[in-house]
Amino acid sequence: MDMKEVMEHVRGDLRERPNSHFSEVYLRILECGARSTDVHTALYEMLKRDEVKIKDGKWRLVAP
């Protein structure tokens, strides 16, 4: 799975399950077949781009 696919899986997961904790998102994406380093990199890139908001330890996509 390449980085673009991993990021799309993360976005899709956060759309379906907003207010998820990091570990929940991380484990669900790993179950899809992504490598752990790719998941870390994808989440880091999304944070840098301000695509994800974290409040009280819960992650959600920023509304466009």
PDB file of C-alpha atoms in Angstrom:
ATOM      1  CA  MET A   1       0.000   0.000   0.000  1.00  0.00           C
ATOM      2  CA  ASP A   2       1.523   3.349  -0.974  1.00  0.00           C
ATOM      3  CA  MET A   3       1.377   6.575   1.052  1.00  0.00           C
ATOM      4  CA  LYS A   4      -1.522   8.052  -0.924  1.00  0.00           C
ATOM      5  CA  GLU A   5      -3.648   4.968  -0.258  1.00  0.00           C
ATOM      6  CA  VAL A   6      -2.790   5.030   3.434  1.00  0.00           C
ATOM      7  CA  MET A   7      -3.807   8.691   3.707  1.00  0.00           C
ATOM      8  CA  GLU A   8      -7.099   7.959   1.946  1.00  0.00           C
ATOM      9  CA  HIS A   9      -7.763   5.085   4.352  1.00  0.00           C
ATOM     10  CA  VAL A  10      -7.081   7.377   7.314  1.00  0.00           C
ATOM     11  CA  ARG A  11      -9.393  10.072   5.911  1.00  0.00           C
ATOM     12  CA  GLY A  12     -12.111   7.518   5.246  1.00  0.00           C
ATOM     13  CA  ASP A  13     -11.760   6.057   8.711  1.00  0.00           C
ATOM     14  CA  LEU A  14     -12.011   9.477  10.354  1.00  0.00           C
ATOM     15  CA  ARG A  15     -15.070  10.324   8.251  1.00  0.00           C
ATOM     16  CA  GLU A  16     -16.791   7.123   9.371  1.00  0.00           C
ATOM     17  CA  ARG A  17     -15.647   7.330  12.992  1.00  0.00           C
ATOM     18  CA  PRO A  18     -14.930  10.900  14.084  1.00  0.00           C
ATOM     19  CA  ASN A  19     -13.646  11.405  17.623  1.00  0.00           C
ATOM     20  CA  SER A  20     -11.495   8.274  17.552  1.00  0.00           C
ATOM     21  CA  HIS A  21      -8.389   7.976  19.672  1.00  0.00           C
ATOM     22  CA  PHE A  22      -5.010   7.660  17.948  1.00  0.00           C
ATOM     23  CA  SER A  23      -4.627   4.002  18.862  1.00  0.00           C
ATOM     24  CA  GLU A  24      -8.033   3.135  17.388  1.00  0.00           C
ATOM     25  CA  VAL A  25      -7.244   4.847  14.076  1.00  0.00           C
ATOM     26  CA  TYR A  26      -3.753   3.354  14.013  1.00  0.00           C
ATOM     27  CA  LEU A  27      -4.901  -0.230  14.594  1.00  0.00           C
ATOM     28  CA  ARG A  28      -7.774  -0.041  12.081  1.00  0.00           C
ATOM     29  CA  ILE A  29      -5.419   1.202   9.361  1.00  0.00           C
ATOM     30  CA  LEU A  30      -2.882  -1.528  10.177  1.00  0.00           C
ATOM     31  CA  GLU A  31      -5.674  -4.090   9.732  1.00  0.00           C
ATOM     32  CA  CYS A  32      -6.128  -2.776   6.164  1.00  0.00           C
ATOM     33  CA  GLY A  33      -2.601  -3.917   5.351  1.00  0.00           C
ATOM     34  CA  ALA A  34      -0.591  -0.714   5.811  1.00  0.00           C
ATOM     35  CA  ARG A  35       2.871  -0.735   7.339  1.00  0.00           C
ATOM     36  CA  SER A  36       3.268   0.978  10.707  1.00  0.00           C
ATOM     37  CA  THR A  37       5.816   3.469   9.388  1.00  0.00           C
ATOM     38  CA  ASP A  38       3.429   4.474   6.593  1.00  0.00           C
ATOM     39  CA  VAL A  39       0.610   5.056   9.072  1.00  0.00           C
ATOM     40  CA  HIS A  40       2.860   7.232  11.245  1.00  0.00           C
ATOM     41  CA  THR A  41       4.027   9.222   8.226  1.00  0.00           C
ATOM     42  CA  ALA A  42       0.484   9.666   6.892  1.00  0.00           C
ATOM     43  CA  LEU A  43      -0.810  10.954  10.228  1.00  0.00           C
ATOM     44  CA  TYR A  44       2.180  13.278  10.589  1.00  0.00           C
ATOM     45  CA  GLU A  45       1.604  14.706   7.092  1.00  0.00           C
ATOM     46  CA  MET A  46      -2.085  15.217   7.812  1.00  0.00           C
ATOM     47  CA  LEU A  47      -1.226  17.080  11.008  1.00  0.00           C
ATOM     48  CA  LYS A  48       1.282  19.277   9.148  1.00  0.00           C
ATOM     49  CA  ARG A  49      -1.356  20.128   6.542  1.00  0.00           C
ATOM     50  CA  ASP A  50      -3.949  20.955   9.225  1.00  0.00           C
ATOM     51  CA  GLU A  51      -6.292  18.243   7.923  1.00  0.00           C
ATOM     52  CA  VAL A  52      -6.792  16.723  11.373  1.00  0.00           C
ATOM     53  CA  LYS A  53      -7.908  18.307  14.632  1.00  0.00           C
ATOM     54  CA  ILE A  54      -7.222  16.744  18.027  1.00  0.00           C
ATOM     55  CA  LYS A  55      -9.349  17.665  21.033  1.00  0.00           C
ATOM     56  CA  ASP A  56      -9.254  15.796  24.326  1.00  0.00           C
ATOM     57  CA  GLY A  57      -7.195  13.064  22.668  1.00  0.00           C
ATOM     58  CA  LYS A  58      -9.818  12.445  19.992  1.00  0.00           C
ATOM     59  CA  TRP A  59      -9.026  12.861  16.300  1.00  0.00           C
ATOM     60  CA  ARG A  60     -11.347  14.234  13.632  1.00  0.00           C
ATOM     61  CA  LEU A  61     -11.003  15.683  10.147  1.00  0.00           C
ATOM     62  CA  VAL A  62     -11.117  19.448   9.841  1.00  0.00           C
ATOM     63  CA  ALA A  63     -14.198  20.557   7.941  1.00  0.00           C
ATOM     64  CA  PRO A  64     -13.329  21.867   4.459  1.00  0.00           C
TER      65      PRO A  64
END
